[in-house]
mmCIF file of C-alpha atoms in Angstrom:
data_model
loop_
_atom_site.group_PDB
_atom_site.id
_atom_site.type_symbol
_atom_site.label_atom_id
_atom_site.label_comp_id
_atom_site.label_asym_id
_atom_site.label_seq_id
_atom_site.Cartn_x
_atom_site.Cartn_y
_atom_site.Cartn_z
ATOM 1 C CA MET A 19 -10.317 -11.261 66.929
ATOM 2 C CA LYS A 20 -6.848 -10.793 65.613
ATOM 3 C CA LYS A 21 -8.208 -12.078 62.101
ATOM 4 C CA ILE A 22 -10.794 -9.641 62.275
ATOM 5 C CA PHE A 23 -8.503 -6.968 62.892
ATOM 6 C CA ILE A 24 -6.304 -7.867 60.035
ATOM 7 C CA PHE A 25 -8.813 -8.069 57.465
ATOM 8 C CA THR A 26 -10.201 -4.497 58.476
ATOM 9 C CA MET A 27 -7.021 -3.072 58.327
ATOM 10 C CA CYS A 28 -6.069 -4.611 54.788
ATOM 11 C CA ALA A 29 -9.756 -3.444 53.836
ATOM 12 C CA ILE A 30 -8.906 0.310 54.882
ATOM 13 C CA SER A 31 -5.098 0.018 53.172
ATOM 14 C CA ILE A 32 -6.838 -0.918 49.983
ATOM 15 C CA VAL A 33 -9.432 1.726 50.264
ATOM 16 C CA LEU A 34 -6.887 4.648 51.077
ATOM 17 C CA LEU A 35 -4.172 3.533 48.279
ATOM 18 C CA GLY A 36 -6.983 3.525 45.818
ATOM 19 C CA SER A 37 -7.993 6.880 46.688
ATOM 20 C CA CYS A 38 -4.075 8.288 46.673
ATOM 21 C CA ARG A 39 -4.265 8.938 42.814
ATOM 22 C CA SER A 40 -4.444 12.124 41.371
ATOM 23 C CA SER A 41 -7.826 13.918 41.029
ATOM 24 C CA LYS A 42 -6.618 15.682 38.016
ATOM 25 C CA GLN A 43 -6.131 13.464 35.090
ATOM 26 C CA GLU A 44 -3.219 14.610 32.849
ATOM 27 C CA LYS A 45 -4.037 14.645 29.250
ATOM 28 C CA SER A 46 -1.158 13.409 26.784
ATOM 29 C CA PRO A 47 0.951 15.748 24.680
ATOM 30 C CA ILE A 48 0.552 13.337 22.003
ATOM 31 C CA GLU A 49 -2.363 13.233 19.701
ATOM 32 C CA THR A 50 -3.296 10.107 17.850
ATOM 33 C CA PHE A 51 -4.088 10.684 14.263
ATOM 34 C CA VAL A 52 -5.046 7.798 11.765
ATOM 35 C CA MET A 53 -4.381 9.236 8.441
ATOM 36 C CA PRO A 54 -7.617 8.932 6.442
ATOM 37 C CA CYS A 55 -7.594 5.982 3.675
ATOM 38 C CA SER A 56 -4.603 4.432 5.635
ATOM 39 C CA GLU A 57 -6.722 1.176 5.503
ATOM 40 C CA TYR A 58 -5.924 0.576 2.144
ATOM 41 C CA THR A 59 -3.176 -1.429 1.592
ATOM 42 C CA SER A 60 -1.274 -3.562 -1.192
ATOM 43 C CA GLY A 61 -1.517 -7.315 -1.196
ATOM 44 C CA GLU A 62 -3.622 -10.244 -2.564
ATOM 45 C CA GLY A 63 -2.760 -9.253 -6.093
ATOM 46 C CA VAL A 64 -3.515 -5.845 -5.928
ATOM 47 C CA LEU A 65 -1.275 -2.777 -5.581
ATOM 48 C CA ARG A 66 -2.277 0.457 -3.619
ATOM 49 C CA ALA A 67 -0.280 3.698 -3.745
ATOM 50 C CA TRP A 68 -1.638 6.012 -0.771
ATOM 51 C CA ALA A 69 -0.442 9.908 -0.862
ATOM 52 C CA SER A 70 -1.732 13.352 0.227
ATOM 53 C CA GLY A 71 -1.506 16.920 -1.374
ATOM 54 C CA ALA A 72 -1.719 20.218 0.505
ATOM 55 C CA SER A 73 -2.822 23.386 -1.099
ATOM 56 C CA ASP A 74 -4.841 26.575 -0.397
ATOM 57 C CA ASN A 75 -6.572 25.532 -3.301
ATOM 58 C CA GLU A 76 -8.591 22.338 -3.323
ATOM 59 C CA THR A 77 -7.672 21.572 -7.277
ATOM 60 C CA THR A 78 -4.050 22.148 -6.529
ATOM 61 C CA ALA A 79 -4.094 20.022 -3.458
ATOM 62 C CA ARG A 80 -5.827 17.098 -5.779
ATOM 63 C CA LYS A 81 -3.558 17.472 -8.467
ATOM 64 C CA LYS A 82 -0.272 17.037 -6.023
ATOM 65 C CA ALA A 83 -1.886 14.031 -4.319
ATOM 66 C CA LEU A 84 -2.660 12.620 -7.648
ATOM 67 C CA ALA A 85 0.979 13.200 -9.199
ATOM 68 C CA VAL A 86 2.264 11.597 -5.792
ATOM 69 C CA ALA A 87 0.396 8.780 -5.530
ATOM 70 C CA SER A 88 0.809 8.071 -9.210
ATOM 71 C CA ALA A 89 4.558 8.040 -8.923
ATOM 72 C CA GLU A 90 4.062 5.821 -5.963
ATOM 73 C CA LEU A 91 2.378 3.199 -7.900
ATOM 74 C CA ALA A 92 4.485 3.643 -10.787
ATOM 75 C CA ALA A 93 7.315 2.942 -8.451
ATOM 76 C CA MET A 94 5.739 -0.181 -6.944
ATOM 77 C CA LEU A 95 4.655 -1.710 -10.173
ATOM 78 C CA SER A 96 8.224 -1.233 -11.518
ATOM 79 C CA LYS A 97 9.562 -3.044 -8.560
ATOM 80 C CA THR A 98 7.247 -5.830 -8.914
ATOM 81 C CA VAL A 99 7.552 -6.195 -12.859
ATOM 82 C CA GLN A 100 11.441 -6.195 -12.172
ATOM 83 C CA SER A 101 11.404 -8.963 -9.584
ATOM 84 C CA THR A 102 8.710 -10.801 -11.931
ATOM 85 C CA THR A 103 11.128 -10.717 -14.671
ATOM 86 C CA GLU A 104 14.055 -11.765 -12.793
ATOM 87 C CA ASP A 105 12.454 -14.889 -10.931
ATOM 88 C CA TYR A 106 10.818 -15.774 -14.416
ATOM 89 C CA SER A 107 14.191 -15.750 -16.340
ATOM 90 C CA SER A 108 15.959 -17.370 -13.924
ATOM 91 C CA ALA A 109 13.171 -20.485 -14.169
ATOM 92 C CA LEU A 110 14.075 -20.765 -17.678
ATOM 93 C CA THR A 111 16.975 -22.206 -19.686
ATOM 94 C CA GLU A 112 20.068 -20.118 -20.462
ATOM 95 C CA GLY A 113 19.473 -20.143 -24.222
ATOM 96 C CA GLU A 114 15.436 -18.776 -23.660
ATOM 97 C CA GLN A 115 16.750 -17.047 -20.599
ATOM 98 C CA VAL A 116 18.494 -13.885 -22.484
ATOM 99 C CA SER A 117 15.951 -13.573 -25.329
ATOM 100 C CA SER A 118 12.901 -13.699 -22.734
ATOM 101 C CA LYS A 119 14.359 -11.341 -20.304
ATOM 102 C CA SER A 120 15.248 -8.615 -22.781
ATOM 103 C CA PHE A 121 11.861 -8.907 -24.665
ATOM 104 C CA LEU A 122 9.750 -8.986 -21.345
ATOM 105 C CA SER A 123 11.920 -5.778 -20.127
ATOM 106 C CA ASP A 124 10.923 -4.115 -23.324
ATOM 107 C CA ARG A 125 7.393 -4.950 -23.293
ATOM 108 C CA THR A 126 6.890 -4.046 -19.329
ATOM 109 C CA LYS A 127 8.170 -0.851 -19.900
ATOM 110 C CA ILE A 128 5.299 0.229 -22.248
ATOM 111 C CA THR A 129 2.734 -1.270 -20.284
ATOM 112 C CA VAL A 130 3.575 0.120 -17.057
ATOM 113 C CA GLU A 131 2.931 4.036 -18.660
ATOM 114 C CA LYS A 132 -0.411 2.373 -19.795
ATOM 115 C CA SER A 133 -1.433 0.750 -16.644
ATOM 116 C CA ILE A 134 -0.602 3.666 -14.294
ATOM 117 C CA SER A 135 -3.017 6.085 -16.359
ATOM 118 C CA GLY A 136 -5.813 3.638 -15.898
ATOM 119 C CA ALA A 137 -5.592 2.915 -12.067
ATOM 120 C CA THR A 138 -8.835 3.612 -10.159
ATOM 121 C CA ILE A 139 -8.926 5.910 -7.471
ATOM 122 C CA ILE A 140 -10.818 3.881 -4.378
ATOM 123 C CA CYS A 141 -10.333 6.669 -1.748
ATOM 124 C CA ASP A 142 -10.631 9.944 -1.937
ATOM 125 C CA ARG A 143 -10.726 12.236 1.325
ATOM 126 C CA TRP A 144 -10.748 15.825 2.201
ATOM 127 C CA ASN A 145 -9.731 18.201 5.151
ATOM 128 C CA LYS A 146 -9.530 21.829 5.954
ATOM 129 C CA ASP A 147 -7.358 23.424 8.665
ATOM 130 C CA GLU A 148 -8.127 26.319 10.401
ATOM 131 C CA ASN A 149 -5.550 28.166 8.110
ATOM 132 C CA GLY A 150 -7.902 27.664 5.335
ATOM 133 C CA GLN A 151 -5.235 24.690 3.911
ATOM 134 C CA TYR A 152 -6.899 21.948 2.136
ATOM 135 C CA THR A 153 -5.557 18.445 2.115
ATOM 136 C CA ASN A 154 -6.623 15.744 -0.231
ATOM 137 C CA TYR A 155 -5.865 12.130 0.605
ATOM 138 C CA ILE A 156 -5.996 9.429 -2.351
ATOM 139 C CA VAL A 157 -5.439 5.813 -2.862
ATOM 140 C CA LEU A 158 -4.876 4.735 -6.321
ATOM 141 C CA GLU A 159 -5.599 0.863 -7.132
ATOM 142 C CA LEU A 160 -4.367 -1.251 -9.819
ATOM 143 C CA LYS A 161 -5.073 -4.805 -9.750
ATOM 144 C CA GLY A 162 -2.518 -7.160 -10.945
ATOM 145 C CA SER A 163 -4.822 -8.873 -13.582
ATOM 146 C CA GLU A 164 -5.334 -5.672 -15.289
ATOM 147 C CA TYR A 165 -1.516 -5.124 -15.723
ATOM 148 C CA LEU A 166 -1.292 -8.746 -16.776
ATOM 149 C CA LYS A 167 -3.956 -8.353 -19.479
ATOM 150 C CA ALA A 168 -2.047 -5.467 -20.898
ATOM 151 C CA LEU A 169 1.279 -7.183 -20.635
ATOM 152 C CA TYR A 170 -0.295 -10.150 -22.564
ATOM 153 C CA GLU A 171 -1.778 -7.952 -25.251
ATOM 154 C CA GLU A 172 1.564 -5.966 -25.870
ATOM 155 C CA ILE A 173 3.467 -9.843 -25.713
ATOM 156 C CA SER A 174 1.006 -11.089 -28.347
ATOM 157 C CA LYS A 175 1.958 -8.599 -30.847
ATOM 158 C CA ASN A 176 5.604 -10.589 -31.264
ATOM 159 C CA GLN A 177 4.856 -14.414 -31.946
ATOM 160 C CA GLU A 178 8.743 -15.117 -31.974
ATOM 161 C CA VAL A 179 8.865 -15.628 -28.054
ATOM 162 C CA SER A 180 6.575 -17.522 -26.219
ATOM 163 C CA ILE A 181 5.944 -16.933 -22.590
ATOM 164 C CA ASN A 182 4.380 -19.017 -20.038
ATOM 165 C CA LYS A 183 1.438 -16.539 -18.918
ATOM 166 C CA GLN A 184 0.577 -19.161 -16.170
ATOM 167 C CA GLN A 185 3.914 -19.044 -14.387
ATOM 168 C CA LEU A 186 4.320 -15.274 -14.979
ATOM 169 C CA GLU A 187 0.901 -14.531 -13.258
ATOM 170 C CA GLU A 188 1.907 -16.698 -10.365
ATOM 171 C CA LEU A 189 5.381 -14.874 -10.057
ATOM 172 C CA PHE A 190 3.753 -11.616 -10.633
ATOM 173 C CA ILE A 191 1.134 -12.252 -7.642
ATOM 174 C CA LYS A 192 3.619 -13.613 -5.493
ATOM 175 C CA ASN A 193 6.016 -10.625 -5.622
ATOM 176 C CA ILE A 194 3.158 -8.315 -5.129
ATOM 177 C CA ASN A 195 2.391 -10.088 -1.545
ATOM 178 C CA GLU A 196 6.019 -10.357 -0.655
ATOM 179 C CA ASN A 197 6.954 -7.021 -1.330
ATOM 180 C CA PHE A 198 3.838 -4.878 -0.164
ATOM 181 C CA ASN A 199 1.650 -7.223 1.953
ATOM 182 C CA LYS A 200 3.810 -6.571 5.331
#
């Protein structure tokens, strides 16, 4: 009898405690907003730059987004190229190091500008708010292989300095993955 009484009291307590919560669900003042195109990230030999531009004019918003994305992509590419050049020249002997490093630095400056202008838009989304402001979200993509192809074309114009293309490509892809795939 005592066991039945204890069991009944436990069951009643559980039911009463479960009904004690507030009947009114409070909404969090913080809204979760996932930026459009944020699923595209750099890595695996590909550089991707995300940007947005806002204006009351669609064309202006797009131009702003493209300008910011291009600048971001150029900065990412420059950082990757600089790291790759440093890694490549440190692997060479002292005599080769100086000439190859300056040669690569000169050629990469030329190819960075060409490559940025050839970047591909892989995400292009729009939003219009209640005030009539347009926001354009853009992701520009540059494949490492496309950049290296342009670099090799530039390098082939000068036959005096030899570059180990396979080693350079491995270092380039490694630097993309280490710097931007986090």
